[in-house]
Amino acid sequence: MSTAPRPTAPAPASLPPAAPSLTERRKAETQLEIARAAAALFAERGSAVTADDIARAAGVAPRTFYRYFRTKEDAVAPLLAVGVRQWLAHLRRLAAAADGPSVREALERAARQALTPSDERAAEALRWTRGLLRVMRDDPALRSVWHRVHHDSEEALIPVLTGLTGGGPPEVRLAAAAANTAMRVAVETWAADDAPEERTAGGAAGQADEQTDAQADDPAELVVRAMRALTAGLPGLDRRRT
């Protein structure tokens, strides 16, 4: 005796990525608070800062500090990575827009947004980053953290650029390396430059250089110039999303 076929259950819809749990958000916020304290201390005292100093300034026990970070230098990584995460977030938003800008324009706009503070807390983080980069000149361990953050940034750029450019692995890796290097060099150049009040700009030469000095003190302007210089030979970045 034949039976009617049993209805099949519909395929489950793909679920969106789960939001971070409350525990994960609290952990990330604690790490960032410790990173802010570490950055402020390093900028003020240099490499003489200890892990205990950082823990005390952040209001946590040394045991808590070492739960999150292996060394005192590692403690600044979350703060240094904030700008990178913002850059990638801006880039993904631009990439998601239909009839959006070319990949090259999206990279420039996203980098400019990431280096233009939206509020006082973001401006303070950028100032701390500047102080850290100045200290790094004489601190190989801190420089190692900075380069590790940018290595991770370059790796995170690859899947984003793969979707935008449609290029092969060599082209995409080259584009990610060029864009990431532009960001790093721009911030390092800005950090190394003297503050405006420390410059001496007298006479006709000083007046002629006034605009250049203003641009040198704006990391957002520097990153656009660096991005254009380093990506000029990559025609795949002229593709537009339609």
CSV table of C-alpha atoms in Angstrom, one decimal:
chain,number,residue,atom,x,y,z
A,1,MET,CA,0.0,0.0,0.0
A,2,SER,CA,1.5,3.3,-1.1
A,3,THR,CA,1.7,6.2,1.3
A,4,ALA,CA,1.9,9.9,0.5
A,5,PRO,CA,5.4,11.3,0.7
A,6,ARG,CA,6.1,13.0,4.0
A,7,PRO,CA,6.6,16.7,3.6
A,8,THR,CA,10.2,17.7,4.0
A,9,ALA,CA,11.1,20.4,6.5
A,10,PRO,CA,12.3,23.7,5.0
A,11,ALA,CA,16.0,24.3,5.1
A,12,PRO,CA,16.9,26.5,8.0
A,13,ALA,CA,17.7,30.0,7.1
A,14,SER,CA,21.3,31.1,7.6
A,15,LEU,CA,21.6,33.0,10.9
A,16,PRO,CA,23.5,36.3,11.2
A,17,PRO,CA,26.8,36.2,13.1
A,18,ALA,CA,26.1,36.1,16.8
A,19,ALA,CA,26.8,39.3,18.7
A,20,PRO,CA,29.6,39.2,21.3
A,21,SER,CA,28.4,38.0,24.6
A,22,LEU,CA,28.2,40.2,27.7
A,23,THR,CA,31.3,38.5,29.0
A,24,GLU,CA,33.2,39.1,25.8
A,25,ARG,CA,32.2,42.7,25.7
A,26,ARG,CA,33.3,43.2,29.3
A,27,LYS,CA,36.6,41.5,28.6
A,28,ALA,CA,37.2,43.7,25.6
A,29,GLU,CA,36.4,46.9,27.5
A,30,THR,CA,38.7,45.8,30.4
A,31,GLN,CA,41.5,45.2,27.9
A,32,LEU,CA,41.0,48.6,26.3
A,33,GLU,CA,40.9,50.4,29.6
A,34,ILE,CA,44.2,48.7,30.5
A,35,ALA,CA,45.6,49.7,27.1
A,36,ARG,CA,44.6,53.4,27.6
A,37,ALA,CA,46.4,53.4,31.0
A,38,ALA,CA,49.4,51.8,29.4
A,39,ALA,CA,49.6,54.2,26.5
A,40,ALA,CA,49.3,57.2,28.8
A,41,LEU,CA,52.1,55.9,31.0
A,42,PHE,CA,54.4,54.9,28.2
A,43,ALA,CA,53.9,58.3,26.5
A,44,GLU,CA,54.7,60.1,29.8
A,45,ARG,CA,57.5,57.9,31.3
A,46,GLY,CA,58.9,55.8,28.4
A,47,SER,CA,60.1,52.3,28.9
A,48,ALA,CA,60.6,52.8,32.6
A,49,VAL,CA,56.9,51.9,33.1
A,50,THR,CA,56.2,48.5,34.7
A,51,ALA,CA,53.3,46.2,34.5
A,52,ASP,CA,52.4,46.9,38.1
A,53,ASP,CA,52.3,50.7,37.2
A,54,ILE,CA,49.9,50.0,34.4
A,55,ALA,CA,47.7,47.7,36.5
A,56,ARG,CA,47.6,50.3,39.3
A,57,ALA,CA,46.7,53.1,36.8
A,58,ALA,CA,44.0,51.0,35.2
A,59,GLY,CA,42.5,50.1,38.6
A,60,VAL,CA,43.1,46.3,38.3
A,61,ALA,CA,45.1,43.8,40.2
A,62,PRO,CA,48.5,42.6,38.7
A,63,ARG,CA,46.9,39.1,38.4
A,64,THR,CA,44.2,40.6,36.2
A,65,PHE,CA,46.7,42.4,34.1
A,66,TYR,CA,48.6,39.1,33.4
A,67,ARG,CA,45.4,37.3,32.6
A,68,TYR,CA,45.0,39.5,29.6
A,69,PHE,CA,48.6,40.4,28.6
A,70,ARG,CA,51.9,38.6,28.6
A,71,THR,CA,54.1,41.7,28.8
A,72,LYS,CA,53.7,45.4,29.6
A,73,GLU,CA,54.3,46.2,25.9
A,74,ASP,CA,51.5,43.8,24.8
A,75,ALA,CA,49.1,46.0,26.8
A,76,VAL,CA,49.1,48.8,24.2
A,77,ALA,CA,48.0,46.5,21.4
A,78,PRO,CA,44.2,46.9,21.9
A,79,LEU,CA,44.5,50.7,21.7
A,80,LEU,CA,46.7,50.6,18.6
A,81,ALA,CA,44.2,48.2,16.9
A,82,VAL,CA,41.3,50.5,17.5
A,83,GLY,CA,42.1,52.7,14.4
A,84,VAL,CA,42.6,49.6,12.3
A,85,ARG,CA,39.2,48.2,13.3
A,86,GLN,CA,37.6,51.5,12.5
A,87,TRP,CA,39.3,51.6,9.1
A,88,LEU,CA,38.0,48.1,8.2
A,89,ALA,CA,34.5,48.9,9.5
A,90,HIS,CA,34.3,52.1,7.3
A,91,LEU,CA,35.7,50.1,4.3
A,92,ARG,CA,33.1,47.4,4.7
A,93,ARG,CA,30.3,49.9,4.9
A,94,LEU,CA,31.4,51.6,1.8
A,95,ALA,CA,31.8,48.3,0.1
A,96,ALA,CA,28.3,47.3,1.0
A,97,ALA,CA,26.8,50.3,-0.8
A,98,ALA,CA,25.4,49.7,-4.2
A,99,ASP,CA,26.9,52.0,-6.9
A,100,GLY,CA,29.5,53.0,-4.4
A,101,PRO,CA,32.9,54.5,-5.0
A,102,SER,CA,35.8,52.7,-6.7
A,103,VAL,CA,37.9,50.5,-4.4
A,104,ARG,CA,40.7,53.1,-4.5
A,105,GLU,CA,38.3,55.9,-3.4
A,106,ALA,CA,36.8,53.6,-0.7
A,107,LEU,CA,40.2,52.9,0.7
A,108,GLU,CA,41.0,56.6,0.9
A,109,ARG,CA,37.7,57.6,2.4
A,110,ALA,CA,37.8,54.8,5.0
A,111,ALA,CA,41.3,55.7,6.0
A,112,ARG,CA,40.5,59.4,6.2
A,113,GLN,CA,37.5,58.6,8.4
A,114,ALA,CA,39.5,56.3,10.7
A,115,LEU,CA,42.1,59.1,11.3
A,116,THR,CA,39.5,61.9,11.8
A,117,PRO,CA,38.4,61.7,15.5
A,118,SER,CA,34.7,61.8,15.9
A,119,ASP,CA,34.7,62.8,19.6
A,120,GLU,CA,37.1,63.8,22.4
A,121,ARG,CA,37.7,60.2,23.4
A,122,ALA,CA,38.8,59.3,19.9
A,123,ALA,CA,41.0,62.4,19.7
A,124,GLU,CA,42.6,61.4,23.0
A,125,ALA,CA,43.3,57.9,21.7
A,126,LEU,CA,45.0,59.4,18.7
A,127,ARG,CA,47.1,61.6,20.9
A,128,TRP,CA,48.2,58.6,23.0
A,129,THR,CA,49.1,56.7,19.8
A,130,ARG,CA,51.3,59.6,18.8
A,131,GLY,CA,53.0,59.6,22.1
A,132,LEU,CA,53.5,55.8,21.9
A,133,LEU,CA,55.0,56.0,18.4
A,134,ARG,CA,57.5,58.6,19.7
A,135,VAL,CA,58.5,56.3,22.6
A,136,MET,CA,58.8,53.4,20.2
A,137,ARG,CA,61.8,54.9,18.5
A,138,ASP,CA,63.9,53.8,21.4
A,139,ASP,CA,61.9,50.7,22.5
A,140,PRO,CA,62.2,47.6,20.2
A,141,ALA,CA,59.6,45.7,22.2
A,142,LEU,CA,56.9,48.4,21.6
A,143,ARG,CA,57.9,48.6,17.9
A,144,SER,CA,57.3,44.8,17.7
A,145,VAL,CA,53.8,45.3,19.0
A,146,TRP,CA,53.1,48.0,16.5
A,147,HIS,CA,54.3,45.9,13.6
A,148,ARG,CA,52.3,42.9,14.8
A,149,VAL,CA,49.1,45.0,14.8
A,150,HIS,CA,49.8,46.1,11.3
A,151,HIS,CA,50.5,42.6,10.1
A,152,ASP,CA,47.1,41.5,11.5
A,153,SER,CA,45.6,44.5,9.8
A,154,GLU,CA,47.0,43.5,6.4
A,155,GLU,CA,45.7,40.0,6.9
A,156,ALA,CA,42.2,41.3,7.7
A,157,LEU,CA,42.2,43.5,4.6
A,158,ILE,CA,42.7,40.6,2.2
A,159,PRO,CA,39.2,39.0,2.4
A,160,VAL,CA,37.6,42.5,2.1
A,161,LEU,CA,39.7,43.4,-0.9
A,162,THR,CA,39.1,40.0,-2.5
A,163,GLY,CA,35.4,40.7,-2.5
A,164,LEU,CA,35.8,44.2,-3.8
A,165,THR,CA,38.4,43.7,-6.6
A,166,GLY,CA,37.8,40.2,-7.8
A,167,GLY,CA,41.5,39.9,-8.3
A,168,GLY,CA,43.7,36.9,-7.7
A,169,PRO,CA,45.7,36.2,-4.6
A,170,PRO,CA,48.9,38.0,-5.7
A,171,GLU,CA,47.0,41.1,-6.8
A,172,VAL,CA,44.9,41.2,-3.6
A,173,ARG,CA,47.9,40.7,-1.3
A,174,LEU,CA,49.8,43.4,-3.0
A,175,ALA,CA,46.8,45.8,-2.7
A,176,ALA,CA,46.4,45.0,1.0
A,177,ALA,CA,50.1,45.5,1.6
A,178,ALA,CA,50.1,48.8,-0.2
A,179,ALA,CA,47.1,50.2,1.6
A,180,ASN,CA,48.2,48.9,5.0
A,181,THR,CA,51.7,50.4,4.5
A,182,ALA,CA,50.2,53.7,3.5
A,183,MET,CA,48.3,53.8,6.8
A,184,ARG,CA,51.3,52.8,8.8
A,185,VAL,CA,53.7,55.3,7.2
A,186,ALA,CA,51.2,58.1,7.4
A,187,VAL,CA,50.7,57.7,11.1
A,188,GLU,CA,54.4,57.2,11.8
A,189,THR,CA,55.2,60.4,9.8
A,190,TRP,CA,52.6,62.3,11.6
A,191,ALA,CA,53.8,61.1,15.0
A,192,ALA,CA,57.5,61.9,14.2
A,193,ASP,CA,56.7,65.4,13.1
A,194,ASP,CA,57.2,68.2,15.7
A,195,ALA,CA,54.0,69.8,17.1
A,196,PRO,CA,53.1,73.1,15.4
A,197,GLU,CA,54.0,75.1,18.5
A,198,GLU,CA,57.5,73.6,18.4
A,199,ARG,CA,58.2,74.7,14.9
A,200,THR,CA,59.9,77.9,13.9
A,201,ALA,CA,58.2,79.5,10.9
A,202,GLY,CA,59.5,82.9,10.4
A,203,GLY,CA,59.9,85.0,7.2
A,204,ALA,CA,58.8,84.3,3.7
A,205,ALA,CA,59.9,80.6,3.9
A,206,GLY,CA,57.7,80.0,6.9
A,207,GLN,CA,54.7,81.6,5.2
A,208,ALA,CA,55.3,79.5,2.1
A,209,ASP,CA,55.4,76.3,4.2
A,210,GLU,CA,52.3,77.1,6.3
A,211,GLN,CA,50.0,74.9,4.3
A,212,THR,CA,52.5,72.1,4.2
A,213,ASP,CA,52.9,72.2,7.9
A,214,ALA,CA,49.1,72.1,8.4
A,215,GLN,CA,48.9,69.0,6.3
A,216,ALA,CA,51.9,67.4,8.1
A,217,ASP,CA,50.0,67.7,11.3
A,218,ASP,CA,46.8,66.1,9.9
A,219,PRO,CA,47.2,62.3,9.7
A,220,ALA,CA,44.0,62.0,7.6
A,221,GLU,CA,45.6,64.2,4.9
A,222,LEU,CA,48.9,62.3,5.1
A,223,VAL,CA,47.2,58.9,4.7
A,224,VAL,CA,45.4,60.0,1.5
A,225,ARG,CA,48.6,61.2,0.0
A,226,ALA,CA,50.4,58.0,1.0
A,227,MET,CA,47.6,55.8,-0.3
A,228,ARG,CA,47.6,57.5,-3.7
A,229,ALA,CA,51.4,57.2,-4.0
A,230,LEU,CA,51.5,53.5,-3.1
A,231,THR,CA,48.5,52.3,-5.0
A,232,ALA,CA,49.0,54.3,-8.2
A,233,GLY,CA,50.2,51.2,-10.1
A,234,LEU,CA,47.3,49.0,-9.1
A,235,PRO,CA,44.6,49.3,-11.8
A,236,GLY,CA,42.4,46.7,-10.1
A,237,LEU,CA,41.5,49.3,-7.5
A,238,ASP,CA,39.7,51.4,-10.0
A,239,ARG,CA,36.8,48.8,-10.1
A,240,ARG,CA,33.5,50.1,-8.9
A,241,ARG,CA,30.8,48.0,-7.2
A,242,THR,CA,27.5,48.0,-9.1
